[in-house]
PDB file of C-alpha atoms in Angstrom:
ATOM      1  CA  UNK X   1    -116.872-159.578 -23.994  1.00  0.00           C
ATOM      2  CA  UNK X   2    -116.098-156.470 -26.632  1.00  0.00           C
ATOM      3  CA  UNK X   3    -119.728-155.895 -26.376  1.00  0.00           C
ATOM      4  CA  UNK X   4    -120.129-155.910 -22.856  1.00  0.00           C
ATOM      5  CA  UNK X   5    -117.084-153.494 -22.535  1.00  0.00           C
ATOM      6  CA  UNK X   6    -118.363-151.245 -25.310  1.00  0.00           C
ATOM      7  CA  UNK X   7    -121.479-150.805 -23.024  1.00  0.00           C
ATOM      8  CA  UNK X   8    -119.740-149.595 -19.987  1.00  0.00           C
ATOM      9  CA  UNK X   9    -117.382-147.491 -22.467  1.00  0.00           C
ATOM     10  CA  UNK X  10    -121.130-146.035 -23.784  1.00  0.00           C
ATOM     11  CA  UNK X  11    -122.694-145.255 -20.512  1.00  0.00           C
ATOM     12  CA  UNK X  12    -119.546-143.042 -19.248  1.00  0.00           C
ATOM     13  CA  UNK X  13    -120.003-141.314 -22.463  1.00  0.00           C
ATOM     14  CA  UNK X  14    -123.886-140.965 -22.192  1.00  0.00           C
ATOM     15  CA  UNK X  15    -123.763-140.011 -18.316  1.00  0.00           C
ATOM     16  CA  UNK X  16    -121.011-136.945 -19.850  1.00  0.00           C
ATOM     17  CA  UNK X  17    -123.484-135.616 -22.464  1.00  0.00           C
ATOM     18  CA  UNK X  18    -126.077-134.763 -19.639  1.00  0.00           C
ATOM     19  CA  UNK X  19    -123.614-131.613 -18.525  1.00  0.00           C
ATOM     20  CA  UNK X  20    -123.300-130.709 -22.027  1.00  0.00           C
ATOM     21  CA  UNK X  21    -126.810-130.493 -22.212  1.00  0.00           C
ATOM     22  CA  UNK X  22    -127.200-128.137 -18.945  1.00  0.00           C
ATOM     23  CA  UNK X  23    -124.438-125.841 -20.141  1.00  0.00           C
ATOM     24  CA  UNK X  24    -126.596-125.379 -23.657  1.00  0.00           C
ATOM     25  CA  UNK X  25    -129.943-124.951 -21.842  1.00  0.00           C
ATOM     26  CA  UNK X  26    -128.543-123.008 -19.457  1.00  0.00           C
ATOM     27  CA  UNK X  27    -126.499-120.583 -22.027  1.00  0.00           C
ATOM     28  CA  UNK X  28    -130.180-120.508 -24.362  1.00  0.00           C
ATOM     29  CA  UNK X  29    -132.209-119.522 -21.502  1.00  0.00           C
ATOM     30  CA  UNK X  30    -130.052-116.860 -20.047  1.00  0.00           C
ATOM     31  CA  UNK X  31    -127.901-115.609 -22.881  1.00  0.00           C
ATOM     32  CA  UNK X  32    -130.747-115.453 -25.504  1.00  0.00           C
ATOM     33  CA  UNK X  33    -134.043-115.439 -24.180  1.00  0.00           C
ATOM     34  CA  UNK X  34    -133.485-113.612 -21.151  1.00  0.00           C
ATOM     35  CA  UNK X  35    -131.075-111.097 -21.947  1.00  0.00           C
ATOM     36  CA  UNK X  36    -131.888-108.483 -18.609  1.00  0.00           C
ATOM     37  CA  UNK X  37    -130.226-107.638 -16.089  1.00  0.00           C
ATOM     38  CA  UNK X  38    -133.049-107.643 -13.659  1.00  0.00           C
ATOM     39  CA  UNK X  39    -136.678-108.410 -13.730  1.00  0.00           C
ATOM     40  CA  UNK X  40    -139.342-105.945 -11.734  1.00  0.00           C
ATOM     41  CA  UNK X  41    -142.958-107.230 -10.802  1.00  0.00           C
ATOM     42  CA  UNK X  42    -144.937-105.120  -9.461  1.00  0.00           C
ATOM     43  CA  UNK X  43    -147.714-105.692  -6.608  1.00  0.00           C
ATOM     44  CA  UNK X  44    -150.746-104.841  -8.705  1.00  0.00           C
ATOM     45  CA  UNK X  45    -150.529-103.796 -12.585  1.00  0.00           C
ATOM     46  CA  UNK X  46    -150.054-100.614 -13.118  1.00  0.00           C
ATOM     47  CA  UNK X  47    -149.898 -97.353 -15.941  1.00  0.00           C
ATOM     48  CA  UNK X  48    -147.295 -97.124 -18.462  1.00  0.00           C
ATOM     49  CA  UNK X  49    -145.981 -93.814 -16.750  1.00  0.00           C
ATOM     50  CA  UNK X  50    -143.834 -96.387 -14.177  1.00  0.00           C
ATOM     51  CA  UNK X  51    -141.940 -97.407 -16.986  1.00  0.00           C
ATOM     52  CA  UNK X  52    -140.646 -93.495 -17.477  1.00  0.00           C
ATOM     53  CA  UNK X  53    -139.752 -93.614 -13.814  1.00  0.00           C
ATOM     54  CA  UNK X  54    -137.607 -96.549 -13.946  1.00  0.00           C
ATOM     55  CA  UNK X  55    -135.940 -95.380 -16.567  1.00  0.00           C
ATOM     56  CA  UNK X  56    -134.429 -92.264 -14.889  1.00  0.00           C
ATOM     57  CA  UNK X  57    -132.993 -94.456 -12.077  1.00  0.00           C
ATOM     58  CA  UNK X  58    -129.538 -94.390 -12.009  1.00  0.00           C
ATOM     59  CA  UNK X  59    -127.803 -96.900 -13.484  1.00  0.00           C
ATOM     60  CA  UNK X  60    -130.629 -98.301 -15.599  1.00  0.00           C
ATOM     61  CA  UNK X  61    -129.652 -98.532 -19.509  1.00  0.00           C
ATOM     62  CA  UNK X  62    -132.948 -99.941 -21.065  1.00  0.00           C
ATOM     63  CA  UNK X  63    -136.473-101.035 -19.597  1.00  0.00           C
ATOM     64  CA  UNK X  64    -138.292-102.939 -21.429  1.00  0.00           C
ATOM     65  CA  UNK X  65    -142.124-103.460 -20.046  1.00  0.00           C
ATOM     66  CA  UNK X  66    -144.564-106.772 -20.390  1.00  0.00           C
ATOM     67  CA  UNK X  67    -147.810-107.652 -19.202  1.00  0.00           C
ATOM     68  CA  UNK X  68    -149.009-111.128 -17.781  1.00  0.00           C
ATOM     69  CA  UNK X  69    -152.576-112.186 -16.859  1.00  0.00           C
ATOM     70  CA  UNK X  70    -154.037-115.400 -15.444  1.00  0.00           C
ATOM     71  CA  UNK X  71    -155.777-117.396 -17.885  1.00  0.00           C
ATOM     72  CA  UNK X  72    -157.365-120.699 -18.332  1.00  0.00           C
ATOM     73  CA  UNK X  73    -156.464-121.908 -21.991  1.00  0.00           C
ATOM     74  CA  UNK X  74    -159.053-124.294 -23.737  1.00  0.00           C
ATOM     75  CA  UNK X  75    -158.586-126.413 -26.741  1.00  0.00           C
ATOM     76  CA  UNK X  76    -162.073-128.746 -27.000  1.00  0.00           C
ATOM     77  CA  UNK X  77    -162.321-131.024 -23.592  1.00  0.00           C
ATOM     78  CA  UNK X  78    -158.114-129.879 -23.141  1.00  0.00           C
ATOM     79  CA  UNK X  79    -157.482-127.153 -20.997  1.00  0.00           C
ATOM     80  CA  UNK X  80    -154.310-126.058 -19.000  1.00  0.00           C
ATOM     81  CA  UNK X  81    -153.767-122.690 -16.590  1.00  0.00           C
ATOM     82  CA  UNK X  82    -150.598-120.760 -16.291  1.00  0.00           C
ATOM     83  CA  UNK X  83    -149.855-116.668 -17.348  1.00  0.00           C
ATOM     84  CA  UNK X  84    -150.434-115.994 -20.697  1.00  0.00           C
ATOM     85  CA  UNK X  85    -147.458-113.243 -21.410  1.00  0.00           C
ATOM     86  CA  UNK X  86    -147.599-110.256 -23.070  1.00  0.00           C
ATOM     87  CA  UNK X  87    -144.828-108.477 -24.507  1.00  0.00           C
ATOM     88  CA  UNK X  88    -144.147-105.457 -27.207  1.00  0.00           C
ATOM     89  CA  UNK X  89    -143.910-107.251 -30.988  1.00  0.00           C
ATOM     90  CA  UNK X  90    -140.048-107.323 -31.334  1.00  0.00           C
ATOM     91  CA  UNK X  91    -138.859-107.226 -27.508  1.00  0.00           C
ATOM     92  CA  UNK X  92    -135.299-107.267 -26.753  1.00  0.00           C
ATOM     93  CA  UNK X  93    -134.434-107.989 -23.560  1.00  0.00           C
ATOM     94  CA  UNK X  94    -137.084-110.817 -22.881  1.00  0.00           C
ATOM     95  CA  UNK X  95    -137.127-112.448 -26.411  1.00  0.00           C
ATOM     96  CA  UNK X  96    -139.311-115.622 -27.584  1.00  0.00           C
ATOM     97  CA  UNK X  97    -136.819-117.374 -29.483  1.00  0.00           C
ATOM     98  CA  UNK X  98    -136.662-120.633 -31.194  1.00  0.00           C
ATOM     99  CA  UNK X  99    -133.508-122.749 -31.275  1.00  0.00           C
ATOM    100  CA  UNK X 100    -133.785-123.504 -35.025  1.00  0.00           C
ATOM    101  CA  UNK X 101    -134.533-120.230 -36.145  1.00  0.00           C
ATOM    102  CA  UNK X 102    -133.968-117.422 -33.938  1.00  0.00           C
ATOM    103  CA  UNK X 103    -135.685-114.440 -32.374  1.00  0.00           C
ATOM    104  CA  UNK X 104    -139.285-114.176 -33.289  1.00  0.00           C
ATOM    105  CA  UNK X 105    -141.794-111.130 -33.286  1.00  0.00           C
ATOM    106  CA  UNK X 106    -144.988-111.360 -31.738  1.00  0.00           C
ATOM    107  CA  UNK X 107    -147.966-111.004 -33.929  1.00  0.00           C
ATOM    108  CA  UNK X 108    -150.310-107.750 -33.628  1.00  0.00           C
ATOM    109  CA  UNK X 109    -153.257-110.812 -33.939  1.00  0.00           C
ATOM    110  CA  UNK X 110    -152.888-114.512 -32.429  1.00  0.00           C
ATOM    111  CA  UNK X 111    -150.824-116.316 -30.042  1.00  0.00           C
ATOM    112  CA  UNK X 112    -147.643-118.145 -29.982  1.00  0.00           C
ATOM    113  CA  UNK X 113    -147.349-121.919 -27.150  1.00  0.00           C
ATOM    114  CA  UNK X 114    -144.528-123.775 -26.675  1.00  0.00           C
ATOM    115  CA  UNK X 115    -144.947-127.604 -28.196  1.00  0.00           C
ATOM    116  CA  UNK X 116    -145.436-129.262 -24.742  1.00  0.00           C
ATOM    117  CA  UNK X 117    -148.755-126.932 -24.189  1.00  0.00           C
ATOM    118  CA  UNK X 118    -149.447-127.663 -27.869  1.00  0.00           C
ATOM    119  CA  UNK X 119    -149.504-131.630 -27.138  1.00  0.00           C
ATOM    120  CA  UNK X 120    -151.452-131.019 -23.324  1.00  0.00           C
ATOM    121  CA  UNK X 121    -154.200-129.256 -25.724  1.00  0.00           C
ATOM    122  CA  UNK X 122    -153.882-131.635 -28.483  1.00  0.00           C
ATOM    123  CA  UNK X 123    -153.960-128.450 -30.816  1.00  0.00           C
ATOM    124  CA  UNK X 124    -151.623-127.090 -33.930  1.00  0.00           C
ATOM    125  CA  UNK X 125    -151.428-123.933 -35.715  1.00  0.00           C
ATOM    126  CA  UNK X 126    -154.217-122.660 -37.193  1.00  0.00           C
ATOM    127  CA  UNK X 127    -156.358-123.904 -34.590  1.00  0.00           C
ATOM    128  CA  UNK X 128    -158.864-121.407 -32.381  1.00  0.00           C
ATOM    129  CA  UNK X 129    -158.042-121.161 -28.058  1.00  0.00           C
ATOM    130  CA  UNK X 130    -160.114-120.080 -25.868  1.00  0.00           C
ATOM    131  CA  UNK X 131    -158.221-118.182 -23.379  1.00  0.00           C
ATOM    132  CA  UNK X 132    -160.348-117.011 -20.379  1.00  0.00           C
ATOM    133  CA  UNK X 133    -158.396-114.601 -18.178  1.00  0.00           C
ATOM    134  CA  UNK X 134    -158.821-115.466 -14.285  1.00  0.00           C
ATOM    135  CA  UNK X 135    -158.375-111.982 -13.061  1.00  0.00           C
ATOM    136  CA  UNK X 136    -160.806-108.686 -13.352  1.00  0.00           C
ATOM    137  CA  UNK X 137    -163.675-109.199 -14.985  1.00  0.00           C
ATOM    138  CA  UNK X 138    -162.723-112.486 -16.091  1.00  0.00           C
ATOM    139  CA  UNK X 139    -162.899-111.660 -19.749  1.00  0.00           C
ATOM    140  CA  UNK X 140    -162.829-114.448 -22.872  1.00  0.00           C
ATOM    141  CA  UNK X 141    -161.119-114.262 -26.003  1.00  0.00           C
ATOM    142  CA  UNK X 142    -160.833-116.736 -28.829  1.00  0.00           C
ATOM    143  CA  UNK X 143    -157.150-116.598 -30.042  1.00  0.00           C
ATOM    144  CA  UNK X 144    -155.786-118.098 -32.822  1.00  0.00           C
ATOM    145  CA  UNK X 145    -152.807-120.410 -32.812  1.00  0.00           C
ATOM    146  CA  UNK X 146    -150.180-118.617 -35.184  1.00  0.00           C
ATOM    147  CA  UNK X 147    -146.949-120.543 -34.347  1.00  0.00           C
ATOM    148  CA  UNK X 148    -145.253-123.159 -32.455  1.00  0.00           C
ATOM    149  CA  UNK X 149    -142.310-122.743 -30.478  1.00  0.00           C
ATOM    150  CA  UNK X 150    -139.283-125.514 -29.620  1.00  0.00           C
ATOM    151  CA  UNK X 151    -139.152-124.383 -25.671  1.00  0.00           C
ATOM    152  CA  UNK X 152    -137.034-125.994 -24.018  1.00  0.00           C
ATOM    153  CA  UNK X 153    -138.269-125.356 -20.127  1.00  0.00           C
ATOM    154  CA  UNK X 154    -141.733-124.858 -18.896  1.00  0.00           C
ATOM    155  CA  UNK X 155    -145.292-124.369 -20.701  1.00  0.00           C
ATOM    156  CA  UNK X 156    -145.559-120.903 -22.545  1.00  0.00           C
ATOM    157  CA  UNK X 157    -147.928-118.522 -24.017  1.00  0.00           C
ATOM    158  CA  UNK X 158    -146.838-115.869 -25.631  1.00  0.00           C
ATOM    159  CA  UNK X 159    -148.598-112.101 -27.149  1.00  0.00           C
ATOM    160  CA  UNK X 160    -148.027-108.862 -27.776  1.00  0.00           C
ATOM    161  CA  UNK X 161    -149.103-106.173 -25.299  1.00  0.00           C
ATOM    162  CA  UNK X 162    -151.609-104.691 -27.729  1.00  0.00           C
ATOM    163  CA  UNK X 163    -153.637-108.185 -27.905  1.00  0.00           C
ATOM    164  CA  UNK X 164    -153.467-108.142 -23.503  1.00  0.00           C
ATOM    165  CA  UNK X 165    -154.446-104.753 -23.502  1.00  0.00           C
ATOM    166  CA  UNK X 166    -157.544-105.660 -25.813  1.00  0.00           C
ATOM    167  CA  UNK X 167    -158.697-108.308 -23.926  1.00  0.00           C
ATOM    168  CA  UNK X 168    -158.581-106.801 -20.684  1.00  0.00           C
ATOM    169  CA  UNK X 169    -160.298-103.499 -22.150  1.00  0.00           C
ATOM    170  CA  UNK X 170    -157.206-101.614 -20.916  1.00  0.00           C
ATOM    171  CA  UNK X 171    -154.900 -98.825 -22.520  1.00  0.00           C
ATOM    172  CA  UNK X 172    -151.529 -98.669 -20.865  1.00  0.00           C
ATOM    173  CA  UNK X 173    -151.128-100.907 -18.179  1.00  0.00           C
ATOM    174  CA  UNK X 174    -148.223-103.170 -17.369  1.00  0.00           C
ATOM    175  CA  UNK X 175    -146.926-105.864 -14.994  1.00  0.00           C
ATOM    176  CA  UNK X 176    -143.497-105.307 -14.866  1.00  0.00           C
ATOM    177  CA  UNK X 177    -140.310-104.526 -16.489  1.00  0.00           C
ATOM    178  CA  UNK X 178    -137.366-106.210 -17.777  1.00  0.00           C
ATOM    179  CA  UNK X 179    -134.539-103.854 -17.904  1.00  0.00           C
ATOM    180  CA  UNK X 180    -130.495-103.891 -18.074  1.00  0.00           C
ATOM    181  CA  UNK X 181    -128.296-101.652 -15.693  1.00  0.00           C
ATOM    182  CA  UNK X 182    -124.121-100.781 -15.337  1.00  0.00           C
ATOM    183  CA  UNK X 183    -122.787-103.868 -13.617  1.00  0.00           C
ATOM    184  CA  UNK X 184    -121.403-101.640 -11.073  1.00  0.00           C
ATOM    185  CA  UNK X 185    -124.834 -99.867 -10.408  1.00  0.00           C
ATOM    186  CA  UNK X 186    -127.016-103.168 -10.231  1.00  0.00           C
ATOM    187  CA  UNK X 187    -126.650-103.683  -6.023  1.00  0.00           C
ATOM    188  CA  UNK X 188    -127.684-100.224  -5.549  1.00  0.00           C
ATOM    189  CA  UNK X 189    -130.423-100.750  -7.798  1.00  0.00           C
ATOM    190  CA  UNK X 190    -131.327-103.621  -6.419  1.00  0.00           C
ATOM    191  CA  UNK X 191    -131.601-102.349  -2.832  1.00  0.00           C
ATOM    192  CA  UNK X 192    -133.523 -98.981  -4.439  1.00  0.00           C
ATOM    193  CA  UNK X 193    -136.279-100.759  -6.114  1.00  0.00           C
ATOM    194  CA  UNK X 194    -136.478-103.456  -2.930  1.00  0.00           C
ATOM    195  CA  UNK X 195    -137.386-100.143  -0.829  1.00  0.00           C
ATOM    196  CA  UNK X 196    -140.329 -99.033  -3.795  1.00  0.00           C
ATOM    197  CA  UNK X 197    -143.778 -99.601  -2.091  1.00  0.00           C
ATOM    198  CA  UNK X 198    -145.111-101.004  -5.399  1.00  0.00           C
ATOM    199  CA  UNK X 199    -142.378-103.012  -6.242  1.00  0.00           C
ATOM    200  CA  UNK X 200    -143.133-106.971  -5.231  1.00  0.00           C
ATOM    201  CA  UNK X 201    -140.270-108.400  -6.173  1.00  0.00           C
ATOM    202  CA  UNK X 202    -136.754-107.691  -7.886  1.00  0.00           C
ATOM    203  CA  UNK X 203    -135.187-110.793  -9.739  1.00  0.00           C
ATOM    204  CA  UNK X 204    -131.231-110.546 -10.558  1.00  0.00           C
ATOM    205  CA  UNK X 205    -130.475-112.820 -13.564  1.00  0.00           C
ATOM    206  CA  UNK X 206    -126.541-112.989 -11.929  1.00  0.00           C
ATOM    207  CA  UNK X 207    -128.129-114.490  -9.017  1.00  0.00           C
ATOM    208  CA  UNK X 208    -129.909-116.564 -10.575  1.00  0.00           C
ATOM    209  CA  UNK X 209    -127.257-118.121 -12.785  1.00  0.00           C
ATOM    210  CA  UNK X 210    -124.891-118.948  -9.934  1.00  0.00           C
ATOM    211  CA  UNK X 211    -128.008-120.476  -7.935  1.00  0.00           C
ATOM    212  CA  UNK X 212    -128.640-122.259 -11.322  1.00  0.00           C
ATOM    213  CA  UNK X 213    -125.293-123.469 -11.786  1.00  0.00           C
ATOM    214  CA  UNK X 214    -125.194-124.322  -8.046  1.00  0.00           C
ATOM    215  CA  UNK X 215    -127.638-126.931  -7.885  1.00  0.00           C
ATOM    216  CA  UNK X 216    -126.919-128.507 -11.341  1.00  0.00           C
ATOM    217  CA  UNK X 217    -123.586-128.880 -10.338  1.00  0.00           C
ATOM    218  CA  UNK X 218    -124.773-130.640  -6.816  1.00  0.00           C
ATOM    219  CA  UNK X 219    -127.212-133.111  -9.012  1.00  0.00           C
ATOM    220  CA  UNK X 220    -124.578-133.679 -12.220  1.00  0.00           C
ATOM    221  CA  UNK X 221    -121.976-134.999  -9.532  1.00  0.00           C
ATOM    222  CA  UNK X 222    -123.814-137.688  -7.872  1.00  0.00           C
ATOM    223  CA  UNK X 223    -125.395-138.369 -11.566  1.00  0.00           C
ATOM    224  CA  UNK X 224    -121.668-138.933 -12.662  1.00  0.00           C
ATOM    225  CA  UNK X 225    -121.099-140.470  -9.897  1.00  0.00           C
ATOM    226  CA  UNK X 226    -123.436-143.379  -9.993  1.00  0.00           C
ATOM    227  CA  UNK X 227    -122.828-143.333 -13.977  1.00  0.00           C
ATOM    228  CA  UNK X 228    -119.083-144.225 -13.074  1.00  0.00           C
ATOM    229  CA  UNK X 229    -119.743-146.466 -10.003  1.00  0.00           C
ATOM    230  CA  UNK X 230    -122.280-148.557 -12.595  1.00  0.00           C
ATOM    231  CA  UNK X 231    -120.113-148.327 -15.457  1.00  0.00           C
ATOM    232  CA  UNK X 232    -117.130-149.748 -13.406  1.00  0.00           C
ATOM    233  CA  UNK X 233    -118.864-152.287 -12.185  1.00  0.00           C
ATOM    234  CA  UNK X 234    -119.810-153.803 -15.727  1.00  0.00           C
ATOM    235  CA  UNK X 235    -116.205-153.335 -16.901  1.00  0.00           C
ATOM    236  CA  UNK X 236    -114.999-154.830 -13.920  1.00  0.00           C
ATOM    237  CA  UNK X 237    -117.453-157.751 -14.013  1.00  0.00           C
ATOM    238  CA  UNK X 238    -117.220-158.847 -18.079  1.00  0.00           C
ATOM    239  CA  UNK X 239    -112.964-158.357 -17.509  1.00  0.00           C
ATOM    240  CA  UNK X 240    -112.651-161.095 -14.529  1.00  0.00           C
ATOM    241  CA  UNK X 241    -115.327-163.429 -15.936  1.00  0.00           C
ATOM    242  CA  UNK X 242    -113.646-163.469 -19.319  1.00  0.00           C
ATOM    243  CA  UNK X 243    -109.958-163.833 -17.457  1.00  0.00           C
ATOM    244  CA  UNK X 244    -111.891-166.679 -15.043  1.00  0.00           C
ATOM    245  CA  UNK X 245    -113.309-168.851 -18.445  1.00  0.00           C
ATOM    246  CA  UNK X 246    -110.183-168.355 -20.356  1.00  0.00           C
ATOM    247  CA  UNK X 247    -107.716-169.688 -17.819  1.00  0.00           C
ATOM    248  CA  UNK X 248    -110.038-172.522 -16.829  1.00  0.00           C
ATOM    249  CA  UNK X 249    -110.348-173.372 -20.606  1.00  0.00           C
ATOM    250  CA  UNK X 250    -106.434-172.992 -21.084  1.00  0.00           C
ATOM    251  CA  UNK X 251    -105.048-174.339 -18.123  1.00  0.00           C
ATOM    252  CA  UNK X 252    -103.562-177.300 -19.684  1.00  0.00           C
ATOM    253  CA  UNK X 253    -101.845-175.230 -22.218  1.00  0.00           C
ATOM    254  CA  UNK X 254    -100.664-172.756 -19.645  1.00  0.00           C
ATOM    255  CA  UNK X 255     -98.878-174.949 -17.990  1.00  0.00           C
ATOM    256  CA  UNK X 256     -97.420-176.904 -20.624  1.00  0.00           C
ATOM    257  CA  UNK X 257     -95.851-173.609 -21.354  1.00  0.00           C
ATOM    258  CA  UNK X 258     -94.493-173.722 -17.834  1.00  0.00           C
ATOM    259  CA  UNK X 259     -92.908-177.052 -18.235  1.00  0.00           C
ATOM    260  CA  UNK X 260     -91.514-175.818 -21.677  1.00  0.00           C
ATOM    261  CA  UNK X 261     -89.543-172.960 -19.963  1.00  0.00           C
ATOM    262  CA  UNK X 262     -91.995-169.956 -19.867  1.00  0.00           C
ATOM    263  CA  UNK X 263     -91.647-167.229 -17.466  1.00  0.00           C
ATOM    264  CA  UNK X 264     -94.899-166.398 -15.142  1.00  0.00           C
ATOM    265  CA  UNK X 265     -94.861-162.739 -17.101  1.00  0.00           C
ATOM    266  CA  UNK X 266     -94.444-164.706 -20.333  1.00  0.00           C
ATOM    267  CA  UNK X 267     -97.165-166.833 -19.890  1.00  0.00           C
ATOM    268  CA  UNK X 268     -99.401-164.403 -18.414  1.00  0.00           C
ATOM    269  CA  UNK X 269     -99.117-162.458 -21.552  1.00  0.00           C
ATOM    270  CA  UNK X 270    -100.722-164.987 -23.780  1.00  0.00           C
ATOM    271  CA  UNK X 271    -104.175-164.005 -21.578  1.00  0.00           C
ATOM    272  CA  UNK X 272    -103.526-160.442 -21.051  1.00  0.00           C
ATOM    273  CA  UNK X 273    -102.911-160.078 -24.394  1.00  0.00           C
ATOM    274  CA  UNK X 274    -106.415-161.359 -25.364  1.00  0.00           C
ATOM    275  CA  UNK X 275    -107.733-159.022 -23.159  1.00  0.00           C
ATOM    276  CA  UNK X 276    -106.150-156.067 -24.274  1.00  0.00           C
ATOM    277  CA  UNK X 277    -107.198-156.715 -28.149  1.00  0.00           C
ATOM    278  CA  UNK X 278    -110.903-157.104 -26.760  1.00  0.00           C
ATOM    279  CA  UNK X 279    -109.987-153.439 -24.920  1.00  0.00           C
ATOM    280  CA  UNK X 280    -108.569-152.871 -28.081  1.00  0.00           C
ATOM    281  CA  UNK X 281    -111.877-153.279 -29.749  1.00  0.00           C
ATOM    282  CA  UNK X 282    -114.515-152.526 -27.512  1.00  0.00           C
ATOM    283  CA  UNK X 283    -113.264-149.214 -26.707  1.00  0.00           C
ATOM    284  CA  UNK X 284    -113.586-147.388 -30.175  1.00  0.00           C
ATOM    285  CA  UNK X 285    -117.081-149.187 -30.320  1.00  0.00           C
ATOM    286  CA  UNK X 286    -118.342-148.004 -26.959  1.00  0.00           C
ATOM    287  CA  UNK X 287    -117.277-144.499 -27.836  1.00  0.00           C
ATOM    288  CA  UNK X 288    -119.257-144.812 -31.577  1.00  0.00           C
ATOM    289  CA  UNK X 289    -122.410-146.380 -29.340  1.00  0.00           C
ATOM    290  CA  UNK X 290    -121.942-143.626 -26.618  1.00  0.00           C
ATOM    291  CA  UNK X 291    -121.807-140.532 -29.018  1.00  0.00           C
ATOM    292  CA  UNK X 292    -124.682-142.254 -31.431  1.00  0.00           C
ATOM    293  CA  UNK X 293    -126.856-142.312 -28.498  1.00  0.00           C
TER     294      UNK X 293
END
């Protein structure tokens, strides 16, 4: 019965930690890795002189450019597509971090992939890529694998704009910006850059938090909801079939205390006291199971 108890104790714990882990995800990915204000892609990559221009809008406090290509990446038979991205070696608004040890800089020579690319290409540092870009010409490059990253969301490739720019035979070109603006100027901004004929798309990190926090909010309620709704239903269940057995077993004795001159509270007591020692020492167990899970 403690056991049973200490398992319904353990899943309300366990369905809590999930929104503990969303707020730390949530706080690593925004707060730390993408520390902009506002991301700008452009319709078609474009010279370095954009950057210049950006920078003189009003309200803009630092741009920060990056360049991202198509690209097939191939590891023996294992190969996986997504945008292999290129930033300067030690950016600061879009930074590759990893949890355990911080903010990395890129490498002038090599690549750094999250660990769930490194397991799709069965690969590990030290080992050679071959990353074929699916744009242009379509030029190859064999890339070394310099480090592994602990990312927590999607499959990433990361460079620095000087290896991009070799491989694509290019000088200055770039894909977008990340920059940060004054809070109060960021809705003008916004609605300026929208209006720019090369501009394909203006992402606001605010925006993108509260739709974020929106929809995780939406799925951790009916997640909490079913974790209480199950949990209850053990509790419930392992409560009234240990009350059931013990008064069938102790019937005799219950009522002998009757006829001896018992009160119905009295009496009751003698089972409701059993059951609030097993409370007594599930609980602290279920908590210990909970948290150890």
């Amino acid at each position: 019965t403690s056991v049973g108890i200490a398992m319904s104790v353990a899943m309300l714990v366990m369905g809590n930690f999930m929104e503990d882990t969303v707020d730390h995800v949530m706080t690593f990915q925004f707060f730390q890795v993408h520390r902009q204000d506002m991301m700008v892609a452009f319709v078609e990559p474009t010279t370095g002189k954009v950057v210049h221009d950006i920078e003189h809008l009003p309200g803009v406090l630092a741009v920060e450019p990056f360049r991202a290509v198509p690209v097939r990446v191939t590891h023996q038979h294992h190969q996986r597509r997504l945008d292999l991205l290129g930033l300067t070696t030690a950016p600061q608004l879009m930074r590759v971090v990893d949890p355990h040890s911080g903010p990395l800089e890129l490498p002038n020579e090599g690549i750094i992939i999250s660990k769930r690319l490194a397991e799709i290409l069965q690969c590990n540092v030290g080992d050679a890529l071959r990353v074929e870009v699916l744009e242009s010409r379509r030029p190859v490059e064999m890339l070394t694998v310099t480090r592994l990253l602990d990312d927590y969301l999607d499959l990433n490739a990361y460079v620095s704009t000087e290896v991009v720019h070799r491989i694509m035979q290019e000088q200055d070109t770039v894909s977008g910006v990340f920059l940060t603006a004054d809070g109060q100027a960021v809705n003008q901004l916004f609605e300026e850059l929208k209006a720019t004929p090369h501009v394909a798309g203006v992402n606001i990190k605010r925006a993108g938090i509260e739709s974020y926090r929106k929809t995780m909010a939406e799925n951790l309620l009916r997640m909490k909801a079913m974790t209480v709704i199950f949990a209850s239903i053990v509790a419930c269940g392992v409560v009234y079939n240990c009350a059931r057995i013990s008064l069938a077993e102790r019937s005799r004795e219950l009522g002998t205390l009757r006829v001896l001159g018992f009160t119905r509270g009295e009496t009751a007591m003698v089972l409701l006291g059993e059951l609030a020692v097993l409370l007594a020492v599930a609980i602290p167990i279920g908590l210990t199971m909970g948290y150890l899970d």
